[in-house]
């Protein structure tokens, strides 16, 4: 069964209806229910959506005897033989339709605002946590400065990725840690340049920052980075030079016993 609200087409009402006043308000009323209702509202000095919805009985004015109202009464009412005026049914139904239509639209807008506020509250960190944590305040300040840098070359892209990777892992079990590609490349470079002891020292003191040694070995094997004694890999070297767009390189001798 369809709802009674189905007969009210709220798409005819603009989203800013609650803020309409003056000419804009009267133009909307005229487009919805005609000039006659507009005339009543002008006589009653009801010139906005808010004042209209806050008026209990718009037609109350027709209950008064005043020479100023004779013209509008003769136009919008039936005059009885006893001198009393009865408002035409079409006027009453038009006002009822306008009132219901605006109320439905107002309720819809309020519902949207409430949902937006709820979503905003869910996505916003509690102020007390930020205010009581100097590290969070410093991070917010640094991220803001980093994002506002006009020169992308000066942005700390890797550092931002590094911090982001750590914070994401800290909310997971250790066996479910994940590392993005830039962290994997950094880990491999640190292991090759610094050796196993250096890598483990850094990894133990930066929790959730770097993958474990077995994971690192798999990365090196999958990337074909392992170096074998007396094996020359000129094809791989050429591919690497092409990938970084350079023709220069440096060669050194390892004199370790």
mmCIF file of C-alpha atoms in Angstrom:
data_model
loop_
_atom_site.group_PDB
_atom_site.id
_atom_site.type_symbol
_atom_site.label_atom_id
_atom_site.label_comp_id
_atom_site.label_asym_id
_atom_site.label_seq_id
_atom_site.Cartn_x
_atom_site.Cartn_y
_atom_site.Cartn_z
ATOM 1 C CA UNK A 1 0.000 0.000 0.000
ATOM 2 C CA UNK A 2 1.401 3.391 -0.951
ATOM 3 C CA UNK A 3 2.004 6.058 1.689
ATOM 4 C CA UNK A 4 -0.074 9.235 1.882
ATOM 5 C CA UNK A 5 3.202 11.109 1.365
ATOM 6 C CA UNK A 6 3.421 9.700 -2.157
ATOM 7 C CA UNK A 7 1.035 12.382 -3.421
ATOM 8 C CA UNK A 8 3.475 15.104 -2.359
ATOM 9 C CA UNK A 9 6.239 15.593 -4.933
ATOM 10 C CA UNK A 10 9.032 17.107 -2.847
ATOM 11 C CA UNK A 11 11.278 17.294 -5.923
ATOM 12 C CA UNK A 12 9.325 20.463 -6.761
ATOM 13 C CA UNK A 13 10.728 22.095 -3.623
ATOM 14 C CA UNK A 14 14.344 23.395 -3.624
ATOM 15 C CA UNK A 15 16.779 22.199 -0.967
ATOM 16 C CA UNK A 16 17.143 25.733 0.412
ATOM 17 C CA UNK A 17 13.396 26.106 0.985
ATOM 18 C CA UNK A 18 13.824 26.665 4.733
ATOM 19 C CA UNK A 19 15.849 29.828 4.075
ATOM 20 C CA UNK A 20 13.592 31.332 1.415
ATOM 21 C CA UNK A 21 11.963 34.677 2.126
ATOM 22 C CA UNK A 22 10.477 37.657 0.335
ATOM 23 C CA UNK A 23 10.169 37.427 -3.442
ATOM 24 C CA UNK A 24 11.821 33.993 -3.622
ATOM 25 C CA UNK A 25 9.319 32.584 -1.128
ATOM 26 C CA UNK A 26 6.313 34.062 -2.912
ATOM 27 C CA UNK A 27 7.536 32.798 -6.293
ATOM 28 C CA UNK A 28 7.798 29.273 -4.895
ATOM 29 C CA UNK A 29 4.302 29.431 -3.374
ATOM 30 C CA UNK A 30 2.882 30.743 -6.637
ATOM 31 C CA UNK A 31 4.493 27.913 -8.617
ATOM 32 C CA UNK A 32 3.128 25.307 -6.204
ATOM 33 C CA UNK A 33 -0.408 26.478 -5.361
ATOM 34 C CA UNK A 34 -1.080 29.615 -7.348
ATOM 35 C CA UNK A 35 -1.368 33.378 -6.925
ATOM 36 C CA UNK A 36 -4.470 33.258 -4.707
ATOM 37 C CA UNK A 37 -2.609 31.678 -1.781
ATOM 38 C CA UNK A 38 0.216 34.180 -2.313
ATOM 39 C CA UNK A 39 -2.290 36.993 -1.915
ATOM 40 C CA UNK A 40 -3.466 35.617 1.430
ATOM 41 C CA UNK A 41 0.107 35.303 2.677
ATOM 42 C CA UNK A 42 0.939 38.859 1.628
ATOM 43 C CA UNK A 43 -2.080 40.204 3.507
ATOM 44 C CA UNK A 44 -0.915 38.329 6.611
ATOM 45 C CA UNK A 45 2.715 39.477 6.115
ATOM 46 C CA UNK A 46 3.861 35.857 5.986
ATOM 47 C CA UNK A 47 6.940 36.269 3.800
ATOM 48 C CA UNK A 48 9.139 33.229 4.540
ATOM 49 C CA UNK A 49 8.982 29.463 4.887
ATOM 50 C CA UNK A 50 9.718 29.662 8.601
ATOM 51 C CA UNK A 51 6.963 32.169 9.336
ATOM 52 C CA UNK A 52 4.496 30.157 7.243
ATOM 53 C CA UNK A 53 5.179 26.885 9.062
ATOM 54 C CA UNK A 54 5.083 28.656 12.428
ATOM 55 C CA UNK A 55 1.632 30.161 11.774
ATOM 56 C CA UNK A 56 -1.084 27.971 13.280
ATOM 57 C CA UNK A 57 -4.033 29.177 11.205
ATOM 58 C CA UNK A 58 -3.303 31.186 8.081
ATOM 59 C CA UNK A 59 -7.026 31.615 7.356
ATOM 60 C CA UNK A 60 -7.850 33.005 10.799
ATOM 61 C CA UNK A 61 -7.924 36.514 9.328
ATOM 62 C CA UNK A 62 -11.209 35.732 7.520
ATOM 63 C CA UNK A 63 -12.964 35.454 10.894
ATOM 64 C CA UNK A 64 -12.614 39.176 11.499
ATOM 65 C CA UNK A 65 -14.964 41.884 10.288
ATOM 66 C CA UNK A 66 -12.960 44.659 8.689
ATOM 67 C CA UNK A 67 -13.653 46.955 5.719
ATOM 68 C CA UNK A 68 -10.110 46.198 4.506
ATOM 69 C CA UNK A 69 -10.999 42.503 4.079
ATOM 70 C CA UNK A 70 -14.261 42.853 2.146
ATOM 71 C CA UNK A 71 -12.537 42.683 -1.237
ATOM 72 C CA UNK A 72 -10.475 39.561 -0.481
ATOM 73 C CA UNK A 73 -13.463 37.882 1.232
ATOM 74 C CA UNK A 74 -15.688 38.408 -1.798
ATOM 75 C CA UNK A 75 -12.953 36.910 -3.997
ATOM 76 C CA UNK A 76 -12.009 33.865 -1.931
ATOM 77 C CA UNK A 77 -15.172 33.083 0.032
ATOM 78 C CA UNK A 78 -18.825 32.266 -0.460
ATOM 79 C CA UNK A 79 -21.078 34.915 1.100
ATOM 80 C CA UNK A 80 -24.083 33.418 2.844
ATOM 81 C CA UNK A 81 -27.537 35.017 3.105
ATOM 82 C CA UNK A 82 -26.892 35.736 6.771
ATOM 83 C CA UNK A 83 -23.818 37.794 5.885
ATOM 84 C CA UNK A 84 -21.279 35.162 6.962
ATOM 85 C CA UNK A 85 -18.367 34.128 4.721
ATOM 86 C CA UNK A 86 -17.309 30.521 4.047
ATOM 87 C CA UNK A 87 -13.829 30.011 2.607
ATOM 88 C CA UNK A 88 -13.809 28.127 -0.677
ATOM 89 C CA UNK A 89 -12.750 24.497 -0.391
ATOM 90 C CA UNK A 90 -9.994 24.891 -3.012
ATOM 91 C CA UNK A 91 -8.265 27.561 -0.905
ATOM 92 C CA UNK A 92 -8.258 25.314 2.168
ATOM 93 C CA UNK A 93 -6.961 22.298 0.251
ATOM 94 C CA UNK A 94 -4.219 24.363 -1.426
ATOM 95 C CA UNK A 95 -2.991 25.657 1.936
ATOM 96 C CA UNK A 96 -3.125 22.150 3.437
ATOM 97 C CA UNK A 97 -1.151 20.793 0.473
ATOM 98 C CA UNK A 98 1.470 23.552 0.732
ATOM 99 C CA UNK A 99 1.844 23.049 4.477
ATOM 100 C CA UNK A 100 2.292 19.275 4.201
ATOM 101 C CA UNK A 101 4.696 19.568 1.270
ATOM 102 C CA UNK A 102 6.966 22.024 3.082
ATOM 103 C CA UNK A 103 6.851 19.988 6.294
ATOM 104 C CA UNK A 104 7.923 16.814 4.452
ATOM 105 C CA UNK A 105 10.777 18.667 2.764
ATOM 106 C CA UNK A 106 11.837 20.196 6.069
ATOM 107 C CA UNK A 107 11.874 16.758 7.723
ATOM 108 C CA UNK A 108 13.953 15.333 4.866
ATOM 109 C CA UNK A 109 16.504 18.142 5.140
ATOM 110 C CA UNK A 110 16.723 17.685 8.899
ATOM 111 C CA UNK A 111 17.248 13.942 8.474
ATOM 112 C CA UNK A 112 20.076 14.555 5.991
ATOM 113 C CA UNK A 113 21.735 17.016 8.365
ATOM 114 C CA UNK A 114 21.481 14.550 11.261
ATOM 115 C CA UNK A 115 23.048 11.775 9.167
ATOM 116 C CA UNK A 116 25.868 14.090 8.064
ATOM 117 C CA UNK A 117 26.533 15.075 11.672
ATOM 118 C CA UNK A 118 26.570 11.429 12.782
ATOM 119 C CA UNK A 119 28.988 10.481 10.005
ATOM 120 C CA UNK A 120 31.180 13.440 10.861
ATOM 121 C CA UNK A 121 31.246 12.463 14.537
ATOM 122 C CA UNK A 122 32.141 8.867 13.651
ATOM 123 C CA UNK A 123 35.024 9.959 11.427
ATOM 124 C CA UNK A 124 36.396 12.627 13.782
ATOM 125 C CA UNK A 125 38.822 11.722 16.538
ATOM 126 C CA UNK A 126 37.630 12.774 20.004
ATOM 127 C CA UNK A 127 39.052 16.189 20.859
ATOM 128 C CA UNK A 128 40.202 14.996 24.274
ATOM 129 C CA UNK A 129 42.463 12.315 22.768
ATOM 130 C CA UNK A 130 44.145 14.782 20.419
ATOM 131 C CA UNK A 131 44.438 17.461 23.070
ATOM 132 C CA UNK A 132 46.009 15.085 25.594
ATOM 133 C CA UNK A 133 48.490 13.503 23.184
ATOM 134 C CA UNK A 134 51.429 15.665 22.139
ATOM 135 C CA UNK A 135 52.497 13.126 19.497
ATOM 136 C CA UNK A 136 49.124 13.377 17.725
ATOM 137 C CA UNK A 137 49.231 17.168 17.845
ATOM 138 C CA UNK A 138 52.717 17.163 16.351
ATOM 139 C CA UNK A 139 51.678 14.684 13.640
ATOM 140 C CA UNK A 140 48.671 16.790 12.654
ATOM 141 C CA UNK A 141 50.854 19.872 12.468
ATOM 142 C CA UNK A 142 53.501 18.090 10.375
ATOM 143 C CA UNK A 143 50.960 16.537 7.979
ATOM 144 C CA UNK A 144 49.359 19.933 7.491
ATOM 145 C CA UNK A 145 52.707 21.544 6.644
ATOM 146 C CA UNK A 146 53.612 18.655 4.359
ATOM 147 C CA UNK A 147 50.310 18.846 2.456
ATOM 148 C CA UNK A 148 50.568 22.611 2.047
ATOM 149 C CA UNK A 149 53.985 22.479 0.372
ATOM 150 C CA UNK A 150 53.590 23.868 -3.151
ATOM 151 C CA UNK A 151 56.705 22.089 -4.436
ATOM 152 C CA UNK A 152 56.029 18.352 -4.564
ATOM 153 C CA UNK A 153 59.804 17.678 -4.564
ATOM 154 C CA UNK A 154 60.014 19.015 -1.016
ATOM 155 C CA UNK A 155 57.205 16.846 0.318
ATOM 156 C CA UNK A 156 58.260 14.040 2.652
ATOM 157 C CA UNK A 157 56.476 11.360 0.645
ATOM 158 C CA UNK A 158 58.446 8.391 1.980
ATOM 159 C CA UNK A 159 58.290 9.572 5.584
ATOM 160 C CA UNK A 160 54.545 10.009 5.293
ATOM 161 C CA UNK A 161 54.233 6.499 3.851
ATOM 162 C CA UNK A 162 56.537 5.131 6.568
ATOM 163 C CA UNK A 163 54.467 6.616 9.409
ATOM 164 C CA UNK A 164 51.220 5.526 7.757
ATOM 165 C CA UNK A 165 52.452 1.935 7.399
ATOM 166 C CA UNK A 166 53.504 1.762 11.067
ATOM 167 C CA UNK A 167 50.214 3.122 12.419
ATOM 168 C CA UNK A 168 48.180 0.732 10.279
ATOM 169 C CA UNK A 169 50.208 -2.276 11.463
ATOM 170 C CA UNK A 170 49.966 -1.286 15.114
ATOM 171 C CA UNK A 171 46.212 -1.867 15.008
ATOM 172 C CA UNK A 172 46.672 -5.422 13.661
ATOM 173 C CA UNK A 173 48.009 -8.698 15.112
ATOM 174 C CA UNK A 174 51.729 -9.214 14.416
ATOM 175 C CA UNK A 175 51.092 -12.103 12.033
ATOM 176 C CA UNK A 176 48.912 -9.821 9.924
ATOM 177 C CA UNK A 177 51.373 -6.959 9.409
ATOM 178 C CA UNK A 178 51.487 -5.596 5.850
ATOM 179 C CA UNK A 179 54.079 -3.412 4.108
ATOM 180 C CA UNK A 180 53.681 -1.199 1.063
ATOM 181 C CA UNK A 181 56.130 -1.258 -1.833
ATOM 182 C CA UNK A 182 58.195 1.734 -0.709
ATOM 183 C CA UNK A 183 58.735 0.122 2.717
ATOM 184 C CA UNK A 184 59.777 -3.152 1.079
ATOM 185 C CA UNK A 185 62.345 -1.372 -1.100
ATOM 186 C CA UNK A 186 63.665 0.552 1.912
ATOM 187 C CA UNK A 187 63.953 -2.654 3.946
ATOM 188 C CA UNK A 188 65.933 -4.425 1.215
ATOM 189 C CA UNK A 189 68.295 -1.439 0.828
ATOM 190 C CA UNK A 190 68.828 -1.216 4.602
ATOM 191 C CA UNK A 191 69.564 -4.943 4.832
ATOM 192 C CA UNK A 192 72.048 -4.869 1.929
ATOM 193 C CA UNK A 193 73.840 -1.694 3.021
ATOM 194 C CA UNK A 194 73.769 -2.187 6.779
ATOM 195 C CA UNK A 195 73.841 -5.950 7.141
ATOM 196 C CA UNK A 196 71.787 -8.314 9.265
ATOM 197 C CA UNK A 197 72.754 -6.927 12.702
ATOM 198 C CA UNK A 198 72.005 -3.341 11.744
ATOM 199 C CA UNK A 199 68.706 -4.349 10.159
ATOM 200 C CA UNK A 200 67.597 -6.324 13.218
ATOM 201 C CA UNK A 201 68.620 -3.477 15.545
ATOM 202 C CA UNK A 202 66.500 -0.972 13.606
ATOM 203 C CA UNK A 203 63.602 -3.412 13.261
ATOM 204 C CA UNK A 204 63.495 -4.252 16.983
ATOM 205 C CA UNK A 205 63.403 -0.576 17.970
ATOM 206 C CA UNK A 206 60.869 0.522 15.332
ATOM 207 C CA UNK A 207 57.941 -1.756 16.111
ATOM 208 C CA UNK A 208 55.785 -2.706 13.094
ATOM 209 C CA UNK A 209 57.996 -0.693 10.756
ATOM 210 C CA UNK A 210 59.974 -3.365 8.885
ATOM 211 C CA UNK A 211 59.342 -6.963 7.778
ATOM 212 C CA UNK A 212 61.070 -9.880 9.510
ATOM 213 C CA UNK A 213 64.231 -11.448 8.084
ATOM 214 C CA UNK A 214 62.448 -14.491 6.528
ATOM 215 C CA UNK A 215 60.015 -12.152 4.763
ATOM 216 C CA UNK A 216 62.911 -10.015 3.625
ATOM 217 C CA UNK A 217 64.748 -13.039 2.201
ATOM 218 C CA UNK A 218 61.644 -13.937 0.192
ATOM 219 C CA UNK A 219 61.527 -10.396 -1.158
ATOM 220 C CA UNK A 220 65.152 -10.609 -2.242
ATOM 221 C CA UNK A 221 64.654 -14.011 -3.882
ATOM 222 C CA UNK A 222 61.504 -12.932 -5.698
ATOM 223 C CA UNK A 223 63.250 -9.803 -6.931
ATOM 224 C CA UNK A 224 66.280 -11.816 -8.073
ATOM 225 C CA UNK A 225 68.573 -9.621 -5.971
ATOM 226 C CA UNK A 226 70.697 -12.335 -4.365
ATOM 227 C CA UNK A 227 74.356 -12.094 -5.382
ATOM 228 C CA UNK A 228 76.324 -15.294 -6.100
ATOM 229 C CA UNK A 229 80.111 -15.530 -5.948
ATOM 230 C CA UNK A 230 81.878 -15.029 -9.337
ATOM 231 C CA UNK A 231 78.583 -14.602 -11.173
ATOM 232 C CA UNK A 232 78.336 -11.629 -13.527
ATOM 233 C CA UNK A 233 74.832 -10.319 -14.174
ATOM 234 C CA UNK A 234 75.341 -7.843 -16.985
ATOM 235 C CA UNK A 235 71.823 -8.328 -18.377
ATOM 236 C CA UNK A 236 70.238 -7.465 -15.034
ATOM 237 C CA UNK A 237 72.594 -4.500 -14.655
ATOM 238 C CA UNK A 238 71.626 -3.192 -18.084
ATOM 239 C CA UNK A 239 67.911 -3.511 -17.295
ATOM 240 C CA UNK A 240 68.401 -1.652 -14.018
ATOM 241 C CA UNK A 241 70.319 1.197 -15.695
ATOM 242 C CA UNK A 242 67.589 1.507 -18.297
ATOM 243 C CA UNK A 243 64.887 1.581 -15.635
ATOM 244 C CA UNK A 244 66.552 4.510 -13.821
ATOM 245 C CA UNK A 245 67.492 6.260 -17.092
ATOM 246 C CA UNK A 246 71.246 6.422 -16.580
ATOM 247 C CA UNK A 247 74.398 5.104 -18.229
ATOM 248 C CA UNK A 248 76.735 5.735 -15.303
ATOM 249 C CA UNK A 249 77.734 3.341 -12.539
ATOM 250 C CA UNK A 250 80.403 2.722 -9.924
ATOM 251 C CA UNK A 251 82.457 -0.412 -9.358
ATOM 252 C CA UNK A 252 84.259 -1.329 -6.129
ATOM 253 C CA UNK A 253 86.306 -4.318 -4.929
ATOM 254 C CA UNK A 254 85.325 -6.334 -1.894
ATOM 255 C CA UNK A 255 88.537 -7.233 -0.031
ATOM 256 C CA UNK A 256 86.841 -9.060 2.819
ATOM 257 C CA UNK A 257 88.584 -12.334 3.643
#
